[in-house]
Coordinates of C-alpha atoms and ligand atoms in Angstrom, one line a residue:
Chain A
M1 CA -46.7 19.0 -79.0
A2 CA -47.5 16.6 -81.2
V3 CA -44.5 14.0 -82.1
I4 CA -46.9 12.5 -84.6
Q5 CA -49.2 14.1 -86.6
V6 CA -52.0 12.2 -89.0
E7 CA -54.1 14.1 -91.8
Q8 CA -57.2 12.4 -93.6
V9 CA -53.7 9.9 -94.9
R10 CA -55.2 7.8 -97.1
K11 CA -53.2 4.7 -99.1
T12 CA -54.7 2.7 -102.2
F13 CA -52.5 -0.6 -103.6
G14 CA -53.7 -0.7 -107.1
A15 CA -57.6 -0.2 -106.7
R16 CA -57.6 -1.5 -103.4
D17 CA -57.9 1.1 -100.5
A18 CA -55.7 0.0 -98.0
L19 CA -55.9 3.2 -95.1
T20 CA -59.1 5.1 -96.6
E21 CA -58.9 8.1 -94.1
V22 CA -56.9 7.5 -91.2
S23 CA -56.4 10.9 -88.7
F24 CA -55.2 11.1 -85.1
S25 CA -52.3 12.9 -83.3
I26 CA -49.7 11.7 -80.8
P27 CA -48.4 14.0 -78.4
K28 CA -44.7 13.5 -76.8
G29 CA -44.3 11.2 -74.0
E30 CA -47.1 8.8 -74.9
I31 CA -47.9 5.3 -75.5
F32 CA -50.0 4.8 -78.4
G33 CA -51.8 1.0 -79.5
F34 CA -52.7 1.0 -82.6
L35 CA -55.8 -1.6 -83.0
G36 CA -57.0 -3.3 -86.2
P37 CA -57.7 -7.0 -87.2
S38 CA -54.9 -8.8 -89.8
G39 CA -54.7 -6.8 -92.9
A40 CA -56.0 -3.6 -91.3
G41 CA -53.4 -1.5 -92.6
K42 CA -51.6 -1.1 -89.4
T43 CA -48.1 -2.3 -90.9
T44 CA -49.0 0.3 -94.2
L45 CA -49.1 3.4 -91.6
I46 CA -46.4 2.3 -90.2
K47 CA -44.1 2.2 -93.5
I48 CA -46.0 5.9 -94.2
L49 CA -44.6 7.1 -91.2
T50 CA -41.3 5.9 -91.4
A51 CA -41.0 7.1 -94.9
Q52 CA -40.9 3.7 -96.4
L53 CA -44.0 4.3 -98.4
K54 CA -45.3 7.6 -99.8
P55 CA -48.8 8.4 -99.0
T56 CA -51.8 8.4 -101.8
G57 CA -52.9 11.3 -99.8
G58 CA -53.4 13.3 -97.0
V59 CA -50.8 14.6 -94.9
A60 CA -48.5 12.7 -92.4
K61 CA -45.9 14.8 -90.0
V62 CA -43.4 13.0 -87.8
F63 CA -41.6 15.4 -85.3
D64 CA -43.5 18.5 -87.0
Q65 CA -41.9 17.6 -90.4
P66 CA -43.1 15.9 -93.2
A67 CA -42.9 12.3 -93.4
E68 CA -40.4 12.1 -95.8
A69 CA -38.0 13.9 -94.2
M70 CA -37.4 10.7 -91.8
Q71 CA -34.9 9.3 -94.4
Q72 CA -32.2 11.7 -93.8
S73 CA -30.0 10.7 -91.2
A74 CA -30.2 12.8 -88.6
Q75 CA -34.0 12.2 -87.9
K76 CA -32.9 8.4 -88.3
M77 CA -31.3 8.9 -85.2
R78 CA -34.3 10.1 -83.5
F79 CA -36.6 7.1 -83.8
G80 CA -36.3 3.2 -83.6
I81 CA -38.2 1.1 -85.0
L82 CA -39.1 -3.4 -84.8
T83 CA -41.3 -4.5 -87.8
D84 CA -42.4 -7.9 -88.2
N85 CA -40.1 -8.2 -91.0
S86 CA -36.9 -6.7 -89.4
G87 CA -34.3 -8.9 -90.5
L88 CA -30.9 -9.8 -88.7
Y89 CA -27.1 -11.1 -89.8
E90 CA -27.7 -15.1 -89.2
R91 CA -23.8 -15.8 -89.0
L92 CA -23.1 -12.9 -86.5
S93 CA -23.4 -13.3 -83.0
I94 CA -26.3 -11.0 -81.1
E95 CA -23.7 -9.5 -79.7
E96 CA -21.8 -8.6 -83.1
N97 CA -25.3 -7.4 -84.7
L98 CA -25.6 -4.7 -82.0
E99 CA -22.2 -3.7 -82.0
L100 CA -22.9 -2.6 -85.3
Y101 CA -25.8 -0.7 -84.7
R102 CA -24.1 0.7 -81.9
K103 CA -21.6 1.9 -84.2
L104 CA -24.5 3.2 -87.0
Y105 CA -25.5 5.0 -84.0
D106 CA -22.4 6.3 -83.0
L107 CA -23.2 5.8 -79.5
P108 CA -20.4 4.6 -76.7
R109 CA -18.9 1.2 -76.0
S110 CA -21.7 0.4 -72.6
A111 CA -24.5 0.4 -74.9
V112 CA -24.5 -2.8 -75.9
E113 CA -24.4 -4.2 -72.5
Q114 CA -27.1 -2.0 -71.3
V115 CA -29.9 -2.9 -73.9
L116 CA -28.8 -6.8 -73.8
Q117 CA -29.9 -6.5 -69.8
F118 CA -32.7 -4.6 -71.3
V119 CA -34.2 -7.1 -73.3
N120 CA -32.7 -9.9 -71.0
L121 CA -30.2 -11.7 -73.1
S122 CA -26.6 -11.1 -71.7
S123 CA -25.6 -14.6 -70.9
E124 CA -26.9 -15.7 -74.5
R125 CA -24.4 -12.5 -76.5
K126 CA -22.2 -15.0 -78.0
K127 CA -24.6 -17.2 -79.8
K128 CA -25.2 -17.3 -83.6
T129 CA -28.1 -15.5 -85.0
N130 CA -29.2 -18.3 -86.8
T131 CA -29.4 -20.6 -83.5
L132 CA -32.0 -18.8 -82.1
S133 CA -35.4 -19.2 -80.9
K134 CA -38.1 -17.2 -82.5
G135 CA -38.6 -15.3 -79.2
M136 CA -35.0 -15.0 -78.7
R137 CA -34.7 -13.1 -82.1
Q138 CA -37.9 -10.9 -81.2
R139 CA -36.0 -9.3 -78.2
V140 CA -32.6 -9.3 -80.2
M141 CA -34.6 -7.3 -82.7
L142 CA -36.1 -5.2 -80.3
A143 CA -32.8 -4.2 -78.7
C144 CA -31.7 -3.3 -82.6
A145 CA -34.3 -0.8 -81.9
I146 CA -33.8 0.7 -79.2
I147 CA -30.1 0.5 -78.9
H148 CA -30.2 4.2 -79.2
E149 CA -32.6 5.4 -76.4
P150 CA -34.8 6.5 -79.3
E151 CA -37.1 9.9 -79.0
L152 CA -40.2 8.2 -80.8
L153 CA -40.5 4.2 -80.9
F154 CA -42.5 2.0 -84.0
L155 CA -43.2 -1.1 -82.7
D156 CA -45.4 -3.6 -84.8
E157 CA -46.5 -6.6 -82.7
P158 CA -43.2 -6.8 -80.6
T159 CA -44.4 -9.7 -78.2
S160 CA -46.1 -12.0 -80.9
A161 CA -43.3 -14.5 -80.4
L162 CA -43.0 -13.7 -76.6
D163 CA -43.7 -16.0 -73.3
P164 CA -45.3 -13.9 -70.3
V165 CA -42.1 -13.6 -68.5
N166 CA -40.4 -12.0 -71.2
S167 CA -43.3 -10.4 -72.3
A168 CA -43.8 -8.7 -68.6
H169 CA -39.6 -8.1 -68.4
I170 CA -40.3 -5.8 -71.9
Y171 CA -43.5 -4.1 -70.6
K172 CA -40.9 -3.0 -67.7
G173 CA -38.0 -1.6 -69.9
L174 CA -40.9 -0.2 -72.4
R175 CA -42.9 1.6 -69.6
Y176 CA -38.7 2.7 -68.0
L177 CA -38.0 4.3 -71.8
N178 CA -41.2 6.0 -72.0
E179 CA -40.6 7.9 -68.5
K180 CA -37.6 8.7 -69.8
G181 CA -39.2 10.0 -72.8
T182 CA -39.6 7.9 -75.2
T183 CA -43.2 8.2 -77.4
I184 CA -43.8 4.7 -78.6
F185 CA -46.2 3.7 -81.5
I186 CA -47.6 -0.3 -80.7
T187 CA -49.2 -2.3 -82.6
T188 CA -50.6 -5.3 -81.5
H189 CA -53.0 -8.4 -81.3
D190 CA -52.9 -8.4 -77.7
M191 CA -55.6 -6.5 -75.8
A192 CA -54.7 -7.5 -72.9
E193 CA -51.3 -6.0 -73.8
A194 CA -52.7 -2.7 -75.0
E195 CA -54.9 -2.4 -72.3
L196 CA -51.9 -2.7 -69.8
L197 CA -49.3 -0.7 -72.2
C198 CA -51.0 2.2 -73.4
N199 CA -52.2 5.7 -72.3
R200 CA -54.6 6.1 -75.5
V201 CA -55.0 3.3 -78.2
A202 CA -56.7 3.4 -81.9
I203 CA -59.3 1.0 -83.5
L204 CA -58.6 0.7 -87.2
Y205 CA -61.3 -1.0 -89.6
Q206 CA -61.7 -0.7 -93.3
G207 CA -59.5 2.0 -93.4
R208 CA -60.5 3.9 -90.7
I209 CA -60.4 4.9 -87.3
Q210 CA -63.4 3.5 -85.6
T211 CA -62.8 4.8 -82.0
I212 CA -59.5 6.4 -80.2
G213 CA -59.3 7.0 -76.3
S214 CA -57.8 5.8 -73.3
P215 CA -59.0 1.7 -72.8
R216 CA -60.4 3.8 -69.8
E217 CA -62.4 6.1 -71.9
L218 CA -63.3 3.7 -74.4
K219 CA -64.4 1.2 -71.5
R220 CA -67.0 3.9 -70.0
Q221 CA -68.4 5.4 -73.4
H222 CA -68.7 1.1 -74.3
R223 CA -70.4 0.3 -70.6
E224 CA -73.9 -0.8 -70.6
N225 CA -75.7 0.3 -67.6
L226 CA -76.2 -2.9 -66.1
I227 CA -75.2 -3.7 -62.4
R228 CA -74.9 -7.7 -62.4
V229 CA -76.0 -9.1 -59.2
E230 CA -75.0 -12.8 -57.9
L231 CA -76.4 -14.1 -55.4
T232 CA -75.2 -16.9 -52.1
S233 CA -77.9 -19.2 -54.0
G234 CA -76.4 -18.8 -56.9
E235 CA -78.8 -16.7 -58.9
A236 CA -77.7 -13.8 -60.9
Y237 CA -79.0 -10.5 -62.1
E238 CA -78.2 -8.0 -64.4
L239 CA -80.2 -5.0 -63.3
P240 CA -80.5 -1.5 -64.8
V241 CA -78.6 1.4 -62.9
D242 CA -81.2 3.3 -61.2
G243 CA -83.6 3.8 -58.0
D244 CA -85.6 0.2 -58.3
T245 CA -82.3 -1.6 -58.2
A246 CA -80.8 0.1 -55.5
D247 CA -83.8 -0.8 -53.3
R248 CA -83.3 -4.4 -54.0
I249 CA -79.7 -4.4 -54.4
A250 CA -80.2 -2.7 -50.0
D251 CA -82.8 -5.4 -49.8
W252 CA -80.0 -8.6 -50.3
M253 CA -77.8 -6.7 -48.3
K254 CA -79.6 -6.2 -45.7
R255 CA -80.8 -10.1 -45.7
G256 CA -77.1 -11.2 -46.2
L257 CA -77.6 -12.6 -49.3
I258 CA -75.4 -10.9 -51.4
E259 CA -72.2 -12.7 -52.8
R260 CA -70.9 -10.3 -55.4
V261 CA -71.7 -7.0 -57.3
E262 CA -70.1 -5.4 -60.4
T263 CA -70.6 -2.8 -62.7
K264 CA -71.2 -5.0 -66.0
E265 CA -67.7 -3.6 -68.0
P266 CA -66.7 -4.0 -71.2
S267 CA -63.0 -5.6 -71.9
L268 CA -60.8 -3.4 -75.1
G269 CA -61.4 -7.0 -76.7
D270 CA -65.4 -6.8 -76.2
I271 CA -65.0 -3.3 -77.9
F272 CA -62.3 -4.5 -80.5
I273 CA -65.1 -7.5 -81.7
K274 CA -67.9 -4.5 -81.9
M275 CA -66.2 -2.4 -83.7
T276 CA -64.6 -4.7 -86.3
G277 CA -67.2 -7.6 -86.4
S278 CA -64.4 -9.5 -86.3
E279 CA -63.1 -12.2 -83.9
L280 CA -59.1 -11.5 -82.6
L281 CA -56.6 -13.2 -85.2
Chain B
M1 CA -25.4 12.7 -100.9
N2 CA -24.1 11.7 -97.5
I3 CA -21.6 9.1 -96.7
S4 CA -19.8 8.9 -93.2
Y5 CA -17.0 7.1 -93.0
K6 CA -17.9 5.7 -89.1
R7 CA -20.9 3.9 -91.1
A8 CA -19.1 2.8 -93.9
S9 CA -16.3 1.3 -91.8
A10 CA -19.2 -0.2 -89.0
I11 CA -20.9 -2.0 -92.2
F12 CA -17.3 -2.6 -94.1
V13 CA -17.0 -4.9 -90.7
K14 CA -20.2 -6.8 -90.4
D15 CA -19.4 -7.5 -94.0
Y16 CA -16.1 -8.8 -93.3
K17 CA -17.7 -11.6 -90.9
E18 CA -20.3 -12.6 -92.7
F19 CA -18.0 -13.5 -95.3
S20 CA -15.5 -14.9 -93.5
R21 CA -17.9 -17.5 -91.7
N22 CA -19.6 -17.7 -95.1
Y23 CA -17.2 -20.9 -97.1
A24 CA -19.5 -21.2 -99.9
L25 CA -18.6 -17.6 -100.8
S26 CA -15.7 -17.2 -99.2
I27 CA -13.4 -20.4 -100.9
M28 CA -14.1 -18.1 -104.0
L29 CA -11.0 -15.7 -102.8
L30 CA -9.0 -19.3 -103.9
F31 CA -9.8 -19.1 -107.4
P32 CA -7.7 -17.2 -108.8
I33 CA -4.5 -18.4 -106.7
L34 CA -5.2 -21.7 -108.2
F35 CA -5.6 -20.2 -111.5
A36 CA -2.2 -18.8 -111.2
V37 CA -0.4 -22.0 -109.6
L38 CA -2.1 -24.0 -112.4
F39 CA -1.0 -21.3 -115.3
K40 CA 2.5 -20.8 -113.7
S41 CA 2.9 -24.5 -113.7
A42 CA 1.3 -24.9 -117.6
G43 CA 4.3 -22.8 -118.2
A44 CA 4.0 -18.8 -117.8
S45 CA 4.6 -18.8 -122.2
L46 CA 0.7 -20.3 -122.2
P47 CA -0.8 -17.6 -124.6
G48 CA -3.4 -15.1 -123.4
A49 CA -2.6 -17.2 -120.0
A50 CA -2.3 -13.6 -117.8
G51 CA -5.6 -11.8 -119.5
F52 CA -7.8 -15.0 -118.3
L53 CA -6.3 -14.6 -114.8
F54 CA -7.0 -11.3 -114.3
N55 CA -10.0 -11.3 -116.3
S56 CA -11.9 -14.3 -115.1
S57 CA -11.0 -13.4 -111.1
F58 CA -12.4 -10.1 -111.6
V59 CA -15.9 -11.9 -112.6
L60 CA -16.3 -14.8 -110.1
L61 CA -14.2 -12.8 -107.2
T62 CA -14.8 -9.2 -107.7
C63 CA -18.2 -9.1 -109.2
F64 CA -19.6 -12.2 -107.8
A65 CA -19.0 -10.9 -103.8
Q66 CA -20.5 -8.1 -104.6
A67 CA -23.4 -9.9 -106.0
C68 CA -24.0 -12.1 -103.2
L69 CA -23.7 -9.5 -100.8
I70 CA -26.0 -7.2 -101.9
A71 CA -28.7 -10.5 -102.8
E72 CA -28.6 -11.7 -99.4
E73 CA -29.0 -8.5 -97.4
K74 CA -31.7 -8.3 -99.4
E75 CA -32.7 -12.1 -99.2
R76 CA -32.8 -11.8 -95.5
N77 CA -34.6 -8.1 -95.6
T78 CA -31.7 -6.7 -93.6
L79 CA -30.8 -4.3 -96.1
R80 CA -34.5 -3.0 -95.3
T81 CA -34.0 -2.9 -92.2
L82 CA -30.8 -1.4 -92.3
M83 CA -32.3 1.9 -94.4
L84 CA -33.9 2.5 -91.2
T85 CA -30.9 3.3 -89.8
P86 CA -29.1 6.5 -89.9
A87 CA -27.0 3.8 -92.8
T88 CA -27.4 5.9 -96.0
T89 CA -27.5 3.9 -99.3
M90 CA -23.9 5.2 -100.3
D91 CA -22.9 4.6 -96.7
V92 CA -24.1 0.5 -97.2
L93 CA -22.6 1.0 -100.6
M94 CA -19.5 2.3 -100.1
G95 CA -18.5 0.0 -96.8
K96 CA -19.5 -3.6 -99.3
S97 CA -17.7 -2.0 -101.9
S98 CA -14.5 -1.7 -100.2
L99 CA -14.3 -5.2 -98.5
V100 CA -14.9 -6.1 -102.7
F101 CA -12.3 -3.9 -103.1
V102 CA -9.5 -4.4 -100.3
M103 CA -10.1 -8.8 -101.1
S104 CA -9.9 -8.4 -104.7
T105 CA -6.5 -6.4 -104.5
V106 CA -5.0 -8.8 -101.8
V107 CA -5.9 -12.2 -103.6
L108 CA -5.2 -10.3 -107.2
A109 CA -1.3 -9.3 -105.7
I110 CA -0.7 -12.8 -104.6
S111 CA -1.5 -14.4 -107.6
T112 CA 0.1 -11.7 -109.5
L113 CA 3.5 -12.6 -107.5
L114 CA 2.7 -16.5 -108.0
F115 CA 1.8 -16.3 -111.8
G116 CA 5.1 -14.6 -111.9
Y117 CA 3.2 -11.4 -114.7
E118 CA 6.2 -8.9 -114.7
P119 CA 4.0 -5.6 -115.9
A120 CA 5.9 -3.6 -118.8
N121 CA 5.1 -0.4 -116.7
I122 CA 4.0 -0.9 -113.2
G123 CA 1.9 2.6 -113.2
V124 CA -0.4 1.6 -116.1
F125 CA -0.9 -2.2 -114.5
V126 CA -2.1 -0.8 -111.4
A127 CA -4.5 1.7 -112.8
A128 CA -5.9 -1.1 -114.7
I129 CA -6.2 -3.1 -112.4
V130 CA -8.0 -1.0 -109.8
L131 CA -10.3 0.5 -111.9
S132 CA -11.2 -3.2 -113.5
I133 CA -12.0 -4.1 -109.8
V134 CA -14.3 -0.8 -109.7
L135 CA -15.4 -1.8 -112.7
Y136 CA -16.5 -5.1 -111.6
T137 CA -17.6 -3.8 -108.2
A138 CA -20.2 -1.9 -109.6
A139 CA -21.1 -4.7 -112.4
G140 CA -21.6 -7.1 -109.2
T141 CA -23.4 -4.0 -107.5
I142 CA -26.4 -4.8 -110.6
C143 CA -26.8 -8.3 -110.6
G144 CA -26.9 -8.3 -106.8
L145 CA -29.5 -5.5 -107.4
Y146 CA -31.8 -8.2 -109.6
S147 CA -31.4 -10.7 -107.7
K148 CA -33.8 -11.4 -105.5
T149 CA -31.6 -14.4 -103.7
L150 CA -28.0 -15.9 -103.7
L151 CA -29.0 -18.2 -106.4
D152 CA -30.3 -15.7 -108.1
A153 CA -27.1 -13.9 -108.0
S154 CA -24.7 -17.3 -108.5
L155 CA -27.0 -17.1 -112.1
S156 CA -27.1 -13.2 -112.9
I157 CA -22.9 -13.8 -113.1
I158 CA -23.1 -16.2 -115.9
P159 CA -23.9 -13.6 -118.5
V160 CA -21.2 -11.5 -117.3
A161 CA -18.9 -14.0 -117.2
F162 CA -19.6 -14.8 -120.9
I163 CA -19.1 -11.9 -122.1
F164 CA -16.6 -9.9 -120.2
M165 CA -14.0 -13.7 -120.3
G166 CA -15.0 -14.3 -123.7
A167 CA -14.9 -11.0 -125.2
P168 CA -11.1 -11.1 -125.5
W169 CA -11.3 -14.7 -127.9
G170 CA -13.9 -13.3 -129.1
A171 CA -12.5 -10.5 -130.7
V172 CA -10.0 -12.6 -132.4
L173 CA -12.8 -13.5 -134.5
A174 CA -12.9 -10.0 -135.9
K175 CA -10.8 -10.9 -138.7
D176 CA -13.1 -12.9 -140.5
Y177 CA -16.6 -11.6 -139.1
P178 CA -15.9 -7.9 -138.4
V179 CA -19.0 -7.8 -136.0
F180 CA -17.1 -9.2 -133.3
G181 CA -14.9 -6.3 -133.5
V182 CA -17.4 -4.6 -131.1
L183 CA -15.8 -7.1 -128.2
D184 CA -12.2 -5.1 -129.0
Y185 CA -14.3 -2.6 -126.8
M186 CA -14.8 -4.5 -123.6
P187 CA -12.9 -3.9 -120.8
S188 CA -11.7 -7.2 -120.7
S189 CA -10.2 -7.1 -124.5
Q190 CA -8.4 -3.6 -123.6
L191 CA -7.2 -5.2 -120.4
V192 CA -5.5 -8.0 -122.6
H193 CA -3.6 -5.2 -124.6
L194 CA -2.4 -3.6 -121.9
L195 CA -1.2 -7.2 -120.2
N196 CA 0.5 -7.3 -123.8
L197 CA 2.9 -4.2 -123.9
S198 CA 6.2 -5.6 -124.4
P199 CA 8.7 -4.7 -121.8
A200 CA 11.4 -3.7 -124.6
G201 CA 9.1 -0.5 -125.7
Y202 CA 5.9 0.7 -126.0
S203 CA 4.3 4.1 -127.4
A204 CA 1.8 6.1 -125.8
G205 CA -0.7 5.4 -128.0
E206 CA -0.6 1.6 -127.0
V207 CA -1.5 2.7 -123.5
W208 CA -4.0 5.2 -123.1
P209 CA -6.9 4.0 -125.6
P210 CA -6.8 1.0 -123.5
L211 CA -6.6 3.0 -120.5
L212 CA -9.4 5.3 -121.2
I213 CA -11.5 2.7 -122.6
I214 CA -11.4 1.7 -119.1
A215 CA -12.0 4.3 -117.7
A216 CA -15.0 4.8 -119.1
W217 CA -16.2 1.6 -118.5
T218 CA -15.6 2.0 -114.7
A219 CA -17.1 5.6 -114.9
V220 CA -20.6 4.5 -116.7
L221 CA -20.8 1.1 -114.8
T222 CA -20.3 3.3 -111.4
L223 CA -22.7 5.4 -112.4
V224 CA -25.4 3.2 -113.4
S225 CA -25.0 1.0 -110.4
V226 CA -25.4 4.6 -108.1
V227 CA -28.5 5.3 -109.7
L228 CA -30.1 1.5 -110.2
Y229 CA -29.3 0.8 -106.1
Q230 CA -30.9 4.6 -104.9
K231 CA -34.2 3.9 -107.2
R232 CA -34.3 0.3 -106.5
L233 CA -34.3 0.2 -102.7
R234 CA -36.8 2.9 -102.8
D235 CA -40.2 2.1 -101.7
E236 CA -41.6 -1.5 -102.9
Ligands
LIG301 N1 -47.0 -3.6 -100.9 C1 -48.0 -3.9 -100.9 N2 -48.6 -3.9 -102.7 C2 -50.0 -4.4 -102.7 N3 -51.0 -4.5 -101.5 C3 -50.2 -4.6 -100.2 C4 -48.4 -4.0 -100.0 N4 -48.9 -3.7 -98.5 C5 -50.0 -4.0 -98.0 N5 -51.0 -4.3 -98.5 C6 -52.3 -4.7 -98.5 O1 -52.8 -3.3 -97.7 C7 -53.8 -4.0 -96.3 C8 -53.0 -3.8 -95.4 O2 -51.5 -4.6 -95.0 P1 -50.8 -4.1 -93.7 O3 -50.0 -5.2 -94.0 O4 -50.8 -2.9 -93.6 O5 -51.8 -4.7 -92.0 P2 -51.9 -5.0 -90.8 O6 -52.7 -4.3 -90.2 O7 -50.4 -4.9 -90.6 O8 -52.2 -6.6 -90.8 P3 -51.3 -7.5 -90.1 O9 -51.9 -7.2 -88.6 O10 -51.7 -9.1 -90.4 O11 -50.1 -7.8 -89.7 C9 -53.9 -5.8 -97.0 O12 -54.9 -6.0 -97.6 C10 -52.3 -6.0 -97.7 O13 -53.0 -6.7 -98.5
LIG302 MG1 -48.7 -5.9 -89.9

């Protein structure tokens, strides 16, 4: 069953197209990465899927219902969201902020403790939110988004302010949630993160999805059919994959001249740049 | 329209904590009490003192607190975040309004006692005060919705203060300038009539028209605030 289904969705702001024509679907249990340069329309699509914006055209369905249904409390229980402009109550402590969410989702008291551990903030729980660092705020906002272990989780650049240790901690947590059945829709500018975390990624550019697939598939598709050989002498060759190359490599190998052989595989970042013609932002 | 008691009370508790730690705002609770003490010492015979005490408290406490609570959530983006949780617009509005209602009731009860005002009819007095608190809460909601920041909210209170607090005084001019007669239909003017009922005796005709006019204001402003609230919180 598809948790998210988007068909020819279009969104214009005034005369400008933010999304021209976007179609894809996300099955239950997937971690889906939505990539694209700044201004590509990633946040706009999340807003459409969570009923904060109406699409100009096309159909967006979540849980097999039109996205507008996401305004109902019963549907809101089923998803969690972390946006790039989520707000926290500044005069409340971390714990008090989470306590509000716990009550709104009607959860047992233990939920706050659990989620504090999840985001690695148990020992800072009494701190007022207005004294937190950017990365800590981001983790608190993430905690608010997942406290109810939603079926579907929207994460809009969840790790943009995190250090590698905390990112790794969050990835582990997200995988754990995912194993328990949470479908995750994530946008990020971090290609390594997308590659590490996502079952499938889509690259959005100029209002359309330019390519979609698992990171491995994409890399295979965009692989240039070359083998890179480095010799002990320091010389390096990029050779086509064919019989001649096989003979040359066999010859070098017999003579013990080979330092390294590798297929020339593009990284997700290379594919991103190729698709969008732009640098990573 | 769906309201959950649990969610509204969660919002109530949250707003209570935020409010009590926001000293710039919670100091407003002291104004009505301060006024009561001042007027009392100036002599209870001070004409219009009771009316001024109540009407200014409604504007400076009830209306102002509600406007600030809403404007601050907008300024900090927390309202938008809240709308993505199961909390409905009505949960949020009810949670906030009940906090403001409770605070206004307690503070006004204290200042009534301190001031030593004795109503001619306690039932009429309570009804008029309760209706007024609801009315000014709605006015505060409307002010908050049109403000983007706390500063806007403070400024938006000024016209409300001018119109509502000034009406009873303006209405006095009606003898010379009939246009000002309109001001007598303001809820604040009608409240003054009710506060001035003579303990020695009054007719039903002195009670019902003012009470009904205040009730009508309350109904209209509440309706407007709810509709505006639902409308302004939809898409950008
Ligand atoms: N409310 C709005 N009114 C007008 N234009 C908007 C609005 N929201 C977004 N846009 C425009 O739509 C386009 C897509 O914006 P969006 O925020 O979805 O980009 P994004 O992919 O999330 O970018 P980033 O990676 O920087 O977060 C941008 O050109 C933006 O200026
Ligand atoms: Mg964005």
